[in-house]
Amino acid sequence: MAISLPIVSKFDDKGIKQAELSIGAFEGVAVGIFAKIGAVAVDAFAQASRAAFDFGVESVKAASSFNEVTSAVGQVFGEGSKQLEDFAATAAKSFGQSRTQALDAAKTFGIFGKAAGLSSQENVDFSKTLTTLASDLASFNNTSVDEAITSLGAALRGESEPIRRF
């Protein structure tokens, strides 16, 4: 004779519900993290794009300034302008000025030399010397090269006040 016993069981889904809640919470956190990562990536891309655009604009401006000053140096020095372009090419290593800044300073001083009646070679040498002096003055007095150039130019015009600081 076989005995048959009915097994009655009650299913408790409490553990499954808790697991579902935990998974849902993790999913929410994960979605939030990925959303933040996405926002950060988009922001980083936007910043990089803006920086690249700004760099492009500044590069065009720098190239334009260099072309303008090179043209002006040609007008002031004529055939001597090649010597000044070679001098300016080493300006960053030699005395801490950019090519454009060195050429612009030489042009400024060259105008004074031309007005004083210096020969072409004398004017080139005069301008190179004062351009280098401007860097030395700026370095020694902890000021900008532009300020030193302006002060030297003022001294050449007969103004004594700006150069006194040096």
PDB file of C-alpha atoms in Angstrom:
ATOM      1  CA  MET A   1       0.000   0.000   0.000  1.00  0.00           C
ATOM      2  CA  ALA A   2       1.361   3.307  -0.972  1.00  0.00           C
ATOM      3  CA  ILE A   3       1.015   6.289   1.221  1.00  0.00           C
ATOM      4  CA  SER A   4       0.417   9.531  -0.399  1.00  0.00           C
ATOM      5  CA  LEU A   5       1.242  12.684   1.538  1.00  0.00           C
ATOM      6  CA  PRO A   6       0.319  15.970   0.093  1.00  0.00           C
ATOM      7  CA  ILE A   7       3.112  18.587   0.451  1.00  0.00           C
ATOM      8  CA  VAL A   8       1.784  22.004   0.931  1.00  0.00           C
ATOM      9  CA  SER A   9       4.215  24.856   0.635  1.00  0.00           C
ATOM     10  CA  LYS A  10       3.810  28.548   0.679  1.00  0.00           C
ATOM     11  CA  PHE A  11       6.148  30.485  -1.599  1.00  0.00           C
ATOM     12  CA  ASP A  12       7.744  33.563  -0.020  1.00  0.00           C
ATOM     13  CA  ASP A  13       8.884  36.013  -2.696  1.00  0.00           C
ATOM     14  CA  LYS A  14      10.391  38.484  -0.195  1.00  0.00           C
ATOM     15  CA  GLY A  15      13.976  37.652  -1.249  1.00  0.00           C
ATOM     16  CA  ILE A  16      13.183  38.013  -4.943  1.00  0.00           C
ATOM     17  CA  LYS A  17      11.502  41.376  -4.375  1.00  0.00           C
ATOM     18  CA  GLN A  18      14.526  42.580  -2.390  1.00  0.00           C
ATOM     19  CA  ALA A  19      16.829  41.423  -5.174  1.00  0.00           C
ATOM     20  CA  GLU A  20      14.694  43.220  -7.750  1.00  0.00           C
ATOM     21  CA  LEU A  21      14.852  46.423  -5.680  1.00  0.00           C
ATOM     22  CA  SER A  22      18.627  46.136  -5.376  1.00  0.00           C
ATOM     23  CA  ILE A  23      19.010  45.521  -9.097  1.00  0.00           C
ATOM     24  CA  GLY A  24      16.700  48.484  -9.825  1.00  0.00           C
ATOM     25  CA  ALA A  25      18.724  50.728  -7.515  1.00  0.00           C
ATOM     26  CA  PHE A  26      21.963  49.594  -9.147  1.00  0.00           C
ATOM     27  CA  GLU A  27      20.448  50.191 -12.571  1.00  0.00           C
ATOM     28  CA  GLY A  28      19.484  53.739 -11.543  1.00  0.00           C
ATOM     29  CA  VAL A  29      22.985  54.421 -10.246  1.00  0.00           C
ATOM     30  CA  ALA A  30      24.542  52.938 -13.369  1.00  0.00           C
ATOM     31  CA  VAL A  31      22.299  55.010 -15.642  1.00  0.00           C
ATOM     32  CA  GLY A  32      23.177  58.114 -13.602  1.00  0.00           C
ATOM     33  CA  ILE A  33      26.904  57.383 -13.807  1.00  0.00           C
ATOM     34  CA  PHE A  34      26.764  56.769 -17.546  1.00  0.00           C
ATOM     35  CA  ALA A  35      24.715  59.943 -18.005  1.00  0.00           C
ATOM     36  CA  LYS A  36      27.316  61.912 -16.061  1.00  0.00           C
ATOM     37  CA  ILE A  37      30.151  60.299 -18.008  1.00  0.00           C
ATOM     38  CA  GLY A  38      28.338  61.172 -21.221  1.00  0.00           C
ATOM     39  CA  ALA A  39      27.837  64.770 -20.080  1.00  0.00           C
ATOM     40  CA  VAL A  40      31.486  65.035 -19.072  1.00  0.00           C
ATOM     41  CA  ALA A  41      32.566  63.602 -22.423  1.00  0.00           C
ATOM     42  CA  VAL A  42      30.341  66.030 -24.320  1.00  0.00           C
ATOM     43  CA  ASP A  43      31.633  68.926 -22.199  1.00  0.00           C
ATOM     44  CA  ALA A  44      35.251  67.839 -22.727  1.00  0.00           C
ATOM     45  CA  PHE A  45      34.676  67.586 -26.475  1.00  0.00           C
ATOM     46  CA  ALA A  46      33.086  71.049 -26.502  1.00  0.00           C
ATOM     47  CA  GLN A  47      36.005  72.511 -24.569  1.00  0.00           C
ATOM     48  CA  ALA A  48      38.530  70.823 -26.831  1.00  0.00           C
ATOM     49  CA  SER A  49      36.689  72.093 -29.899  1.00  0.00           C
ATOM     50  CA  ARG A  50      36.638  75.619 -28.494  1.00  0.00           C
ATOM     51  CA  ALA A  51      40.344  75.453 -27.646  1.00  0.00           C
ATOM     52  CA  ALA A  52      41.148  74.231 -31.168  1.00  0.00           C
ATOM     53  CA  PHE A  53      39.053  77.026 -32.680  1.00  0.00           C
ATOM     54  CA  ASP A  54      40.713  79.648 -30.431  1.00  0.00           C
ATOM     55  CA  PHE A  55      44.127  78.259 -31.333  1.00  0.00           C
ATOM     56  CA  GLY A  56      43.248  78.544 -35.020  1.00  0.00           C
ATOM     57  CA  VAL A  57      42.091  82.152 -34.622  1.00  0.00           C
ATOM     58  CA  GLU A  58      45.217  83.077 -32.639  1.00  0.00           C
ATOM     59  CA  SER A  59      47.425  81.348 -35.208  1.00  0.00           C
ATOM     60  CA  VAL A  60      45.867  83.349 -38.029  1.00  0.00           C
ATOM     61  CA  LYS A  61      46.290  86.572 -36.044  1.00  0.00           C
ATOM     62  CA  ALA A  62      49.922  85.732 -35.256  1.00  0.00           C
ATOM     63  CA  ALA A  63      50.656  84.928 -38.896  1.00  0.00           C
ATOM     64  CA  SER A  64      49.007  88.159 -39.974  1.00  0.00           C
ATOM     65  CA  SER A  65      50.996  90.187 -37.431  1.00  0.00           C
ATOM     66  CA  PHE A  66      54.219  88.502 -38.526  1.00  0.00           C
ATOM     67  CA  ASN A  67      53.510  89.266 -42.196  1.00  0.00           C
ATOM     68  CA  GLU A  68      52.682  92.888 -41.412  1.00  0.00           C
ATOM     69  CA  VAL A  69      55.803  93.466 -39.330  1.00  0.00           C
ATOM     70  CA  THR A  70      57.995  91.694 -41.908  1.00  0.00           C
ATOM     71  CA  SER A  71      56.611  93.989 -44.585  1.00  0.00           C
ATOM     72  CA  ALA A  72      57.216  97.070 -42.405  1.00  0.00           C
ATOM     73  CA  VAL A  73      60.802  95.937 -41.668  1.00  0.00           C
ATOM     74  CA  GLY A  74      61.334  95.656 -45.427  1.00  0.00           C
ATOM     75  CA  GLN A  75      60.127  99.231 -45.847  1.00  0.00           C
ATOM     76  CA  VAL A  76      62.359 100.617 -43.095  1.00  0.00           C
ATOM     77  CA  PHE A  77      65.555  98.639 -43.772  1.00  0.00           C
ATOM     78  CA  GLY A  78      65.352  97.727 -47.463  1.00  0.00           C
ATOM     79  CA  GLU A  79      68.126  95.254 -48.253  1.00  0.00           C
ATOM     80  CA  GLY A  80      69.155  95.128 -44.573  1.00  0.00           C
ATOM     81  CA  SER A  81      65.824  93.505 -43.690  1.00  0.00           C
ATOM     82  CA  LYS A  82      67.248  90.032 -44.451  1.00  0.00           C
ATOM     83  CA  GLN A  83      69.845  90.483 -41.687  1.00  0.00           C
ATOM     84  CA  LEU A  84      67.110  91.463 -39.251  1.00  0.00           C
ATOM     85  CA  GLU A  85      64.961  88.488 -40.235  1.00  0.00           C
ATOM     86  CA  ASP A  86      67.920  86.185 -39.539  1.00  0.00           C
ATOM     87  CA  PHE A  87      68.524  87.983 -36.231  1.00  0.00           C
ATOM     88  CA  ALA A  88      64.845  87.618 -35.268  1.00  0.00           C
ATOM     89  CA  ALA A  89      64.845  83.910 -36.150  1.00  0.00           C
ATOM     90  CA  THR A  90      67.182  83.293 -33.196  1.00  0.00           C
ATOM     91  CA  ALA A  91      65.556  85.831 -30.864  1.00  0.00           C
ATOM     92  CA  ALA A  92      63.656  83.314 -28.744  1.00  0.00           C
ATOM     93  CA  LYS A  93      66.803  81.359 -27.885  1.00  0.00           C
ATOM     94  CA  SER A  94      69.164  84.323 -27.764  1.00  0.00           C
ATOM     95  CA  PHE A  95      67.219  86.807 -25.690  1.00  0.00           C
ATOM     96  CA  GLY A  96      63.667  85.639 -25.123  1.00  0.00           C
ATOM     97  CA  GLN A  97      61.642  87.521 -27.726  1.00  0.00           C
ATOM     98  CA  SER A  98      59.416  86.025 -30.389  1.00  0.00           C
ATOM     99  CA  ARG A  99      60.348  86.610 -34.034  1.00  0.00           C
ATOM    100  CA  THR A 100      57.478  89.019 -34.440  1.00  0.00           C
ATOM    101  CA  GLN A 101      58.356  90.920 -31.269  1.00  0.00           C
ATOM    102  CA  ALA A 102      62.033  91.182 -32.234  1.00  0.00           C
ATOM    103  CA  LEU A 103      61.198  92.406 -35.745  1.00  0.00           C
ATOM    104  CA  ASP A 104      58.673  94.898 -34.395  1.00  0.00           C
ATOM    105  CA  ALA A 105      61.219  96.273 -31.912  1.00  0.00           C
ATOM    106  CA  ALA A 106      63.892  96.491 -34.623  1.00  0.00           C
ATOM    107  CA  LYS A 107      61.425  98.327 -36.859  1.00  0.00           C
ATOM    108  CA  THR A 108      60.656 100.804 -34.069  1.00  0.00           C
ATOM    109  CA  PHE A 109      64.346 101.511 -33.485  1.00  0.00           C
ATOM    110  CA  GLY A 110      65.079 101.464 -37.229  1.00  0.00           C
ATOM    111  CA  ILE A 111      62.693 104.353 -37.774  1.00  0.00           C
ATOM    112  CA  PHE A 112      64.747 106.403 -35.286  1.00  0.00           C
ATOM    113  CA  GLY A 113      68.003 105.335 -36.943  1.00  0.00           C
ATOM    114  CA  LYS A 114      66.704 106.235 -40.377  1.00  0.00           C
ATOM    115  CA  ALA A 115      65.577 109.648 -39.110  1.00  0.00           C
ATOM    116  CA  ALA A 116      69.063 110.146 -37.594  1.00  0.00           C
ATOM    117  CA  GLY A 117      70.634 109.496 -41.007  1.00  0.00           C
ATOM    118  CA  LEU A 118      72.321 106.188 -40.228  1.00  0.00           C
ATOM    119  CA  SER A 119      73.483 104.121 -43.184  1.00  0.00           C
ATOM    120  CA  SER A 120      71.633 100.890 -43.881  1.00  0.00           C
ATOM    121  CA  GLN A 121      74.209  98.708 -42.090  1.00  0.00           C
ATOM    122  CA  GLU A 122      74.574 101.153 -39.192  1.00  0.00           C
ATOM    123  CA  ASN A 123      70.800 101.195 -38.804  1.00  0.00           C
ATOM    124  CA  VAL A 124      70.624  97.382 -38.784  1.00  0.00           C
ATOM    125  CA  ASP A 125      73.337  97.193 -36.115  1.00  0.00           C
ATOM    126  CA  PHE A 126      71.738 100.022 -34.099  1.00  0.00           C
ATOM    127  CA  SER A 127      68.330  98.307 -34.186  1.00  0.00           C
ATOM    128  CA  LYS A 128      69.713  94.879 -33.273  1.00  0.00           C
ATOM    129  CA  THR A 129      71.626  96.380 -30.336  1.00  0.00           C
ATOM    130  CA  LEU A 130      68.599  98.249 -28.963  1.00  0.00           C
ATOM    131  CA  THR A 131      66.299  95.252 -29.472  1.00  0.00           C
ATOM    132  CA  THR A 132      68.690  93.117 -27.409  1.00  0.00           C
ATOM    133  CA  LEU A 133      69.039  95.923 -24.849  1.00  0.00           C
ATOM    134  CA  ALA A 134      65.244  96.043 -24.442  1.00  0.00           C
ATOM    135  CA  SER A 135      65.219  92.345 -23.497  1.00  0.00           C
ATOM    136  CA  ASP A 136      68.086  92.847 -21.073  1.00  0.00           C
ATOM    137  CA  LEU A 137      66.379  95.828 -19.431  1.00  0.00           C
ATOM    138  CA  ALA A 138      63.109  93.938 -19.132  1.00  0.00           C
ATOM    139  CA  SER A 139      64.798  90.907 -17.617  1.00  0.00           C
ATOM    140  CA  PHE A 140      66.942  92.897 -15.195  1.00  0.00           C
ATOM    141  CA  ASN A 141      64.015  95.066 -14.034  1.00  0.00           C
ATOM    142  CA  ASN A 142      61.367  92.322 -14.061  1.00  0.00           C
ATOM    143  CA  THR A 143      59.091  94.053 -16.535  1.00  0.00           C
ATOM    144  CA  SER A 144      57.775  93.348 -20.018  1.00  0.00           C
ATOM    145  CA  VAL A 145      59.897  93.665 -23.127  1.00  0.00           C
ATOM    146  CA  ASP A 146      57.199  95.878 -24.646  1.00  0.00           C
ATOM    147  CA  GLU A 147      57.540  98.323 -21.754  1.00  0.00           C
ATOM    148  CA  ALA A 148      61.313  98.429 -22.197  1.00  0.00           C
ATOM    149  CA  ILE A 149      60.957  99.008 -25.954  1.00  0.00           C
ATOM    150  CA  THR A 150      58.472 101.818 -25.340  1.00  0.00           C
ATOM    151  CA  SER A 151      60.780 103.422 -22.762  1.00  0.00           C
ATOM    152  CA  LEU A 152      63.812 103.227 -25.054  1.00  0.00           C
ATOM    153  CA  GLY A 153      61.756 104.718 -27.883  1.00  0.00           C
ATOM    154  CA  ALA A 154      60.633 107.542 -25.594  1.00  0.00           C
ATOM    155  CA  ALA A 155      64.282 108.194 -24.643  1.00  0.00           C
ATOM    156  CA  LEU A 156      65.189 108.413 -28.338  1.00  0.00           C
ATOM    157  CA  ARG A 157      62.432 111.000 -28.753  1.00  0.00           C
ATOM    158  CA  GLY A 158      63.951 113.025 -25.934  1.00  0.00           C
ATOM    159  CA  GLU A 159      61.573 111.989 -23.164  1.00  0.00           C
ATOM    160  CA  SER A 160      63.465 111.154 -19.993  1.00  0.00           C
ATOM    161  CA  GLU A 161      60.681 110.106 -17.641  1.00  0.00           C
ATOM    162  CA  PRO A 162      59.875 106.612 -19.036  1.00  0.00           C
ATOM    163  CA  ILE A 163      63.522 105.471 -19.137  1.00  0.00           C
ATOM    164  CA  ARG A 164      64.260 106.594 -15.567  1.00  0.00           C
ATOM    165  CA  ARG A 165      62.712 103.448 -14.160  1.00  0.00           C
ATOM    166  CA  PHE A 166      65.452 101.449 -15.864  1.00  0.00           C
TER     167      PHE A 166
END
